[in-house]
């Protein structure tokens, strides 16, 4: 067999090199994990003793997973009849011991659109007292992240600008969300099954929940590529509840199987699109990807195809729709 000509050999080697580089460069999938409504979603409407088993499972899973996480605290959940309940405060120390960073989610999980800007700002300041004390106690920096309850961020550009100035003055940066998933609906259904003792259907719900969460990751990756031309570092939102206590490790494994690498919130927000203005002024709390798409006046078809919570889960949770 005759050897290839020098020109053909060069072209073949270039083709192999280019092909090899392409094969060796997997998509850049990074994600920052955040958890809302600490120390536990159903508090203060349940006894502390009833919250502790699930809480302990969740913080153990967080410590075991070893991925960066920011937990957003509602300090109102720490109180019983107006007094700080020591065990609930210890729950926040458990998060710190598990390696989490704590952020401000307002004292009473206030809805900006309902209470107005002045009351909302007061609730933010009321929601940092124990956070600052814990930071001093543990030798950590003061809390620096704020997340809007319900992801309702303002009904006008003026209110958003005033809130941004207020947060900056008090050392906070907004923690956006790009990967929303309505996990609270699934969690409500799961809790009802727990109360019934229906372990068989709980197992089915956990399996379907993981598939749903994976489908949401895929959807928002495709949305990012369609809007920005690449998959930006995503910011994932889940809540401190029993369902996530029982699936946390599986959620991490599912994301990793898809090629995601877990990063800190700081690293994610260094990506340039996070400097874009939030152009959404409606009543809901959509992904920041969709807020940016609204700012670009994308047609309704752009938003199509988002995975939805199935009817059987909605019915179990007692919720009509997402």
CSV table of C-alpha atoms in Angstrom, one decimal:
chain,number,residue,atom,x,y,z
A,1,UNK,CA,0.0,0.0,0.0
A,2,UNK,CA,1.4,3.4,-1.0
A,3,UNK,CA,1.9,6.0,1.7
A,4,UNK,CA,-0.2,9.1,1.4
A,5,UNK,CA,1.3,12.2,-0.2
A,6,UNK,CA,2.7,14.8,2.2
A,7,UNK,CA,-0.2,17.1,1.5
A,8,UNK,CA,-2.8,14.4,2.1
A,9,UNK,CA,-0.9,13.3,5.3
A,10,UNK,CA,-1.0,16.9,6.5
A,11,UNK,CA,-4.8,17.3,5.8
A,12,UNK,CA,-5.5,13.9,7.5
A,13,UNK,CA,-3.5,14.9,10.6
A,14,UNK,CA,-5.3,18.3,10.8
A,15,UNK,CA,-8.6,16.6,10.5
A,16,UNK,CA,-7.8,14.1,13.2
A,17,UNK,CA,-6.5,16.8,15.5
A,18,UNK,CA,-9.6,18.9,15.0
A,19,UNK,CA,-11.9,16.0,15.4
A,20,UNK,CA,-10.0,14.8,18.5
A,21,UNK,CA,-10.2,18.3,20.1
A,22,UNK,CA,-14.0,18.5,19.4
A,23,UNK,CA,-14.5,15.0,21.0
A,24,UNK,CA,-12.4,15.9,24.0
A,25,UNK,CA,-14.3,19.1,24.7
A,26,UNK,CA,-17.6,18.3,26.5
A,27,UNK,CA,-20.2,21.0,26.9
A,28,UNK,CA,-19.5,23.5,29.7
A,29,UNK,CA,-22.2,22.6,32.2
A,30,UNK,CA,-21.9,24.4,35.6
A,31,UNK,CA,-24.6,25.0,38.2
A,32,UNK,CA,-24.8,26.7,41.6
A,33,UNK,CA,-27.2,25.2,44.1
A,34,UNK,CA,-29.4,27.3,46.4
A,35,UNK,CA,-32.0,26.3,49.0
A,36,UNK,CA,-34.8,28.5,50.2
A,37,UNK,CA,-37.0,28.9,53.3
A,38,UNK,CA,-34.5,27.8,56.0
A,39,UNK,CA,-34.4,26.4,58.5
A,40,UNK,CA,-37.4,24.3,57.4
A,41,UNK,CA,-40.3,25.1,55.1
A,42,UNK,CA,-43.3,24.2,57.4
A,43,UNK,CA,-41.9,26.1,60.4
A,44,UNK,CA,-43.3,27.8,62.4
A,45,UNK,CA,-46.6,26.0,61.9
A,46,UNK,CA,-45.3,22.7,63.2
A,47,UNK,CA,-43.4,21.7,66.3
A,48,UNK,CA,-39.6,21.9,66.2
A,49,UNK,CA,-39.4,18.2,67.1
A,50,UNK,CA,-41.4,17.3,64.0
A,51,UNK,CA,-39.0,19.3,61.8
A,52,UNK,CA,-35.8,17.8,63.2
A,53,UNK,CA,-35.7,14.3,61.6
A,54,UNK,CA,-36.0,15.6,58.0
A,55,UNK,CA,-33.8,18.6,58.7
A,56,UNK,CA,-31.0,16.3,60.0
A,57,UNK,CA,-31.3,14.1,56.9
A,58,UNK,CA,-31.0,17.1,54.7
A,59,UNK,CA,-28.0,18.7,56.4
A,60,UNK,CA,-26.3,15.2,56.5
A,61,UNK,CA,-26.9,14.9,52.7
A,62,UNK,CA,-25.5,18.4,52.1
A,63,UNK,CA,-22.4,17.6,54.2
A,64,UNK,CA,-22.0,14.3,52.4
A,65,UNK,CA,-22.4,15.7,48.9
A,66,UNK,CA,-19.6,18.3,49.4
A,67,UNK,CA,-20.9,20.8,46.8
A,68,UNK,CA,-21.2,24.6,47.4
A,69,UNK,CA,-24.6,25.6,48.6
A,70,UNK,CA,-26.2,28.9,49.8
A,71,UNK,CA,-29.3,28.6,52.0
A,72,UNK,CA,-31.7,31.5,52.3
A,73,UNK,CA,-33.2,32.1,55.7
A,74,UNK,CA,-36.6,33.4,56.9
A,75,UNK,CA,-35.8,34.4,60.5
A,76,UNK,CA,-39.5,34.5,61.4
A,77,UNK,CA,-39.3,30.7,61.3
A,78,UNK,CA,-36.9,30.7,64.2
A,79,UNK,CA,-39.5,32.1,66.6
A,80,UNK,CA,-42.1,30.6,68.9
A,81,UNK,CA,-44.6,33.1,70.3
A,82,UNK,CA,-42.3,35.9,69.5
A,83,UNK,CA,-39.1,34.4,71.0
A,84,UNK,CA,-36.2,32.8,69.3
A,85,UNK,CA,-36.5,29.0,69.8
A,86,UNK,CA,-32.9,27.7,70.6
A,87,UNK,CA,-33.3,24.4,68.7
A,88,UNK,CA,-34.4,26.3,65.5
A,89,UNK,CA,-31.4,28.6,65.8
A,90,UNK,CA,-29.2,25.5,66.2
A,91,UNK,CA,-30.7,24.2,62.9
A,92,UNK,CA,-29.0,27.2,61.2
A,93,UNK,CA,-25.7,26.3,62.9
A,94,UNK,CA,-26.2,22.8,61.5
A,95,UNK,CA,-26.3,24.3,58.0
A,96,UNK,CA,-23.1,26.2,58.7
A,97,UNK,CA,-21.4,23.1,60.0
A,98,UNK,CA,-22.4,21.2,56.8
A,99,UNK,CA,-20.5,23.8,54.8
A,100,UNK,CA,-23.3,26.0,53.6
A,101,UNK,CA,-23.4,29.8,53.4
A,102,UNK,CA,-26.5,31.6,54.7
A,103,UNK,CA,-28.3,34.4,52.9
A,104,UNK,CA,-31.3,36.6,53.7
A,105,UNK,CA,-34.8,35.7,52.4
A,106,UNK,CA,-36.5,38.3,54.5
A,107,UNK,CA,-37.9,37.8,58.0
A,108,UNK,CA,-41.5,36.8,57.1
A,109,UNK,CA,-41.1,35.6,53.5
A,110,UNK,CA,-42.7,38.9,52.5
A,111,UNK,CA,-44.3,39.5,49.1
A,112,UNK,CA,-42.9,42.8,47.7
A,113,UNK,CA,-45.9,43.2,45.4
A,114,UNK,CA,-48.3,42.9,48.3
A,115,UNK,CA,-46.5,44.9,51.1
A,116,UNK,CA,-44.8,47.6,49.2
A,117,UNK,CA,-41.2,48.7,49.1
A,118,UNK,CA,-40.9,50.4,52.5
A,119,UNK,CA,-42.3,47.5,54.5
A,120,UNK,CA,-40.3,45.0,52.4
A,121,UNK,CA,-37.0,46.8,53.1
A,122,UNK,CA,-37.9,46.8,56.8
A,123,UNK,CA,-38.5,43.0,56.6
A,124,UNK,CA,-35.1,42.5,55.0
A,125,UNK,CA,-33.4,44.3,57.9
A,126,UNK,CA,-35.5,42.4,60.4
A,127,UNK,CA,-34.4,39.2,58.7
A,128,UNK,CA,-30.6,39.7,59.2
A,129,UNK,CA,-30.3,40.0,63.0
A,130,UNK,CA,-29.7,36.3,63.8
A,131,UNK,CA,-27.7,35.9,60.5
A,132,UNK,CA,-25.3,38.6,61.5
A,133,UNK,CA,-25.0,37.2,65.1
A,134,UNK,CA,-24.2,33.7,63.7
A,135,UNK,CA,-21.6,35.2,61.3
A,136,UNK,CA,-19.9,36.9,64.3
A,137,UNK,CA,-20.1,33.7,66.4
A,138,UNK,CA,-18.6,31.6,63.6
A,139,UNK,CA,-16.0,34.1,62.4
A,140,UNK,CA,-17.7,34.3,59.0
A,141,UNK,CA,-18.4,37.4,56.9
A,142,UNK,CA,-21.8,39.1,57.3
A,143,UNK,CA,-24.6,37.8,55.0
A,144,UNK,CA,-24.1,39.0,51.5
A,145,UNK,CA,-26.8,37.3,49.4
A,146,UNK,CA,-30.5,38.3,49.2
A,147,UNK,CA,-33.3,36.4,47.4
A,148,UNK,CA,-36.8,37.7,46.8
A,149,UNK,CA,-39.5,35.6,48.3
A,150,UNK,CA,-41.7,34.2,45.6
A,151,UNK,CA,-39.1,35.6,43.2
A,152,UNK,CA,-41.3,38.7,43.0
A,153,UNK,CA,-38.8,41.4,42.3
A,154,UNK,CA,-40.9,44.6,41.7
A,155,UNK,CA,-43.7,45.9,39.5
A,156,UNK,CA,-41.8,48.9,38.1
A,157,UNK,CA,-38.3,49.8,37.0
A,158,UNK,CA,-38.3,52.5,39.7
A,159,UNK,CA,-39.0,50.0,42.5
A,160,UNK,CA,-36.4,47.7,41.3
A,161,UNK,CA,-33.8,50.5,41.2
A,162,UNK,CA,-34.7,51.6,44.7
A,163,UNK,CA,-34.5,48.1,46.0
A,164,UNK,CA,-31.2,47.5,44.3
A,165,UNK,CA,-29.8,50.7,45.9
A,166,UNK,CA,-31.1,49.7,49.3
A,167,UNK,CA,-29.5,46.2,49.0
A,168,UNK,CA,-26.2,47.6,47.9
A,169,UNK,CA,-26.2,50.0,50.8
A,170,UNK,CA,-26.6,47.1,53.2
A,171,UNK,CA,-24.0,44.8,51.6
A,172,UNK,CA,-26.3,42.5,49.7
A,173,UNK,CA,-26.3,41.2,46.2
A,174,UNK,CA,-29.5,39.7,44.6
A,175,UNK,CA,-29.3,35.9,44.0
A,176,UNK,CA,-31.3,35.2,40.8
A,177,UNK,CA,-32.7,31.9,39.7
A,178,UNK,CA,-32.4,30.5,36.2
A,179,UNK,CA,-33.6,26.9,36.8
A,180,UNK,CA,-37.1,27.0,38.4
A,181,UNK,CA,-39.0,23.8,39.0
A,182,UNK,CA,-42.0,24.1,41.3
A,183,UNK,CA,-40.5,21.6,43.7
A,184,UNK,CA,-42.8,23.1,46.4
A,185,UNK,CA,-45.7,21.4,44.7
A,186,UNK,CA,-44.0,18.0,44.7
A,187,UNK,CA,-43.0,18.5,48.3
A,188,UNK,CA,-46.6,19.2,49.3
A,189,UNK,CA,-47.7,16.0,47.7
A,190,UNK,CA,-44.9,14.1,49.3
A,191,UNK,CA,-45.7,15.4,52.7
A,192,UNK,CA,-49.3,14.3,52.4
A,193,UNK,CA,-48.2,10.8,51.5
A,194,UNK,CA,-45.9,10.8,54.5
A,195,UNK,CA,-48.8,11.7,56.7
A,196,UNK,CA,-50.8,8.8,55.2
A,197,UNK,CA,-47.9,6.4,55.5
A,198,UNK,CA,-48.1,5.6,51.8
A,199,UNK,CA,-44.5,4.6,51.2
A,200,UNK,CA,-45.2,2.9,47.9
A,201,UNK,CA,-46.6,6.0,46.3
A,202,UNK,CA,-43.8,8.1,47.9
A,203,UNK,CA,-41.3,5.9,46.1
A,204,UNK,CA,-43.0,6.6,42.8
A,205,UNK,CA,-43.2,10.3,43.5
A,206,UNK,CA,-39.4,10.4,44.3
A,207,UNK,CA,-38.7,8.7,41.0
A,208,UNK,CA,-40.9,11.0,39.0
A,209,UNK,CA,-39.6,14.0,40.8
A,210,UNK,CA,-36.0,13.2,39.8
A,211,UNK,CA,-37.1,12.8,36.1
A,212,UNK,CA,-39.0,16.1,36.3
A,213,UNK,CA,-36.0,17.9,37.8
A,214,UNK,CA,-33.8,16.4,35.1
A,215,UNK,CA,-36.2,17.5,32.4
A,216,UNK,CA,-36.2,21.0,33.8
A,217,UNK,CA,-32.4,21.2,33.7
A,218,UNK,CA,-32.5,20.1,30.0
A,219,UNK,CA,-35.2,22.7,29.2
A,220,UNK,CA,-33.4,25.6,30.8
A,221,UNK,CA,-30.1,24.6,29.1
A,222,UNK,CA,-31.9,24.7,25.8
A,223,UNK,CA,-33.4,28.1,26.7
A,224,UNK,CA,-30.0,29.5,27.6
A,225,UNK,CA,-28.5,28.2,24.3
A,226,UNK,CA,-31.5,29.7,22.3
A,227,UNK,CA,-31.2,33.1,24.0
A,228,UNK,CA,-27.5,33.5,24.6
A,229,UNK,CA,-25.8,31.0,22.3
A,230,UNK,CA,-24.4,28.8,25.1
A,231,UNK,CA,-25.4,27.3,28.4
A,232,UNK,CA,-24.6,29.9,31.0
A,233,UNK,CA,-23.8,28.7,34.6
A,234,UNK,CA,-27.2,28.0,35.9
A,235,UNK,CA,-28.6,28.9,39.4
A,236,UNK,CA,-30.8,26.1,40.8
A,237,UNK,CA,-33.5,26.6,43.4
A,238,UNK,CA,-34.9,24.0,45.7
A,239,UNK,CA,-36.4,24.2,49.2
A,240,UNK,CA,-35.7,23.0,52.7
A,241,UNK,CA,-38.3,20.3,52.9
A,242,UNK,CA,-38.8,16.6,53.4
A,243,UNK,CA,-38.8,15.6,49.7
A,244,UNK,CA,-35.4,17.2,49.2
A,245,UNK,CA,-34.1,15.7,52.4
A,246,UNK,CA,-34.9,12.3,50.9
A,247,UNK,CA,-33.7,13.0,47.4
A,248,UNK,CA,-30.8,15.4,47.8
A,249,UNK,CA,-28.0,13.0,47.0
A,250,UNK,CA,-30.0,11.6,44.0
A,251,UNK,CA,-30.5,15.2,42.7
A,252,UNK,CA,-26.8,15.8,42.9
A,253,UNK,CA,-26.0,12.5,41.1
A,254,UNK,CA,-28.6,13.2,38.4
A,255,UNK,CA,-27.1,16.6,37.6
A,256,UNK,CA,-23.6,15.2,37.6
A,257,UNK,CA,-24.8,12.4,35.2
A,258,UNK,CA,-25.9,15.1,32.8
A,259,UNK,CA,-22.4,16.6,33.0
A,260,UNK,CA,-23.0,19.4,35.4
A,261,UNK,CA,-20.2,20.6,37.7
A,262,UNK,CA,-21.3,22.3,40.9
A,263,UNK,CA,-19.8,25.7,41.5
A,264,UNK,CA,-20.3,28.6,44.0
A,265,UNK,CA,-22.8,31.3,43.4
A,266,UNK,CA,-20.0,33.8,43.1
A,267,UNK,CA,-18.6,32.0,40.1
A,268,UNK,CA,-21.9,31.5,38.4
A,269,UNK,CA,-22.7,35.3,38.7
A,270,UNK,CA,-19.4,36.3,37.1
A,271,UNK,CA,-20.9,35.2,33.8
A,272,UNK,CA,-21.7,38.4,31.8
A,273,UNK,CA,-25.5,37.8,31.2
A,274,UNK,CA,-26.1,38.2,34.9
A,275,UNK,CA,-25.4,41.9,34.5
A,276,UNK,CA,-28.5,42.2,32.3
A,277,UNK,CA,-31.5,44.1,33.6
A,278,UNK,CA,-34.4,42.2,34.9
A,279,UNK,CA,-37.1,43.3,32.5
A,280,UNK,CA,-40.0,41.4,34.1
A,281,UNK,CA,-42.7,43.4,35.9
A,282,UNK,CA,-45.5,40.8,36.1
A,283,UNK,CA,-47.1,39.1,39.1
A,284,UNK,CA,-45.2,35.7,38.9
A,285,UNK,CA,-41.7,34.7,39.6
A,286,UNK,CA,-40.1,33.3,36.4
A,287,UNK,CA,-36.5,32.3,35.6
A,288,UNK,CA,-34.1,35.1,35.0
A,289,UNK,CA,-33.5,33.5,31.6
A,290,UNK,CA,-37.2,34.2,30.8
A,291,UNK,CA,-36.9,37.7,32.2
A,292,UNK,CA,-34.1,38.5,29.8
A,293,UNK,CA,-36.0,36.9,27.0
A,294,UNK,CA,-39.0,39.2,27.8
A,295,UNK,CA,-36.6,42.1,27.7
A,296,UNK,CA,-35.7,41.0,24.2
A,297,UNK,CA,-39.4,40.8,23.3
A,298,UNK,CA,-39.2,37.1,22.4
A,299,UNK,CA,-42.4,35.7,21.0
A,300,UNK,CA,-44.6,33.3,23.0
A,301,UNK,CA,-43.3,30.4,21.1
A,302,UNK,CA,-39.8,30.9,22.6
A,303,UNK,CA,-41.1,29.9,26.0
A,304,UNK,CA,-42.9,26.8,24.9
A,305,UNK,CA,-42.1,23.3,26.0
A,306,UNK,CA,-41.4,23.8,29.7
A,307,UNK,CA,-42.0,20.5,31.6
A,308,UNK,CA,-45.0,20.7,33.8
A,309,UNK,CA,-45.9,19.0,37.1
A,310,UNK,CA,-48.3,16.1,36.3
A,311,UNK,CA,-51.9,16.3,37.3
A,312,UNK,CA,-51.6,13.4,39.8
A,313,UNK,CA,-49.0,15.4,41.8
A,314,UNK,CA,-51.0,18.6,41.6
A,315,UNK,CA,-54.1,16.8,42.9
A,316,UNK,CA,-52.2,15.2,45.8
A,317,UNK,CA,-50.7,18.6,46.7
A,318,UNK,CA,-54.2,20.3,46.5
A,319,UNK,CA,-52.9,22.8,43.9
A,320,UNK,CA,-54.8,23.7,40.8
A,321,UNK,CA,-51.9,24.6,38.6
A,322,UNK,CA,-48.2,25.8,38.7
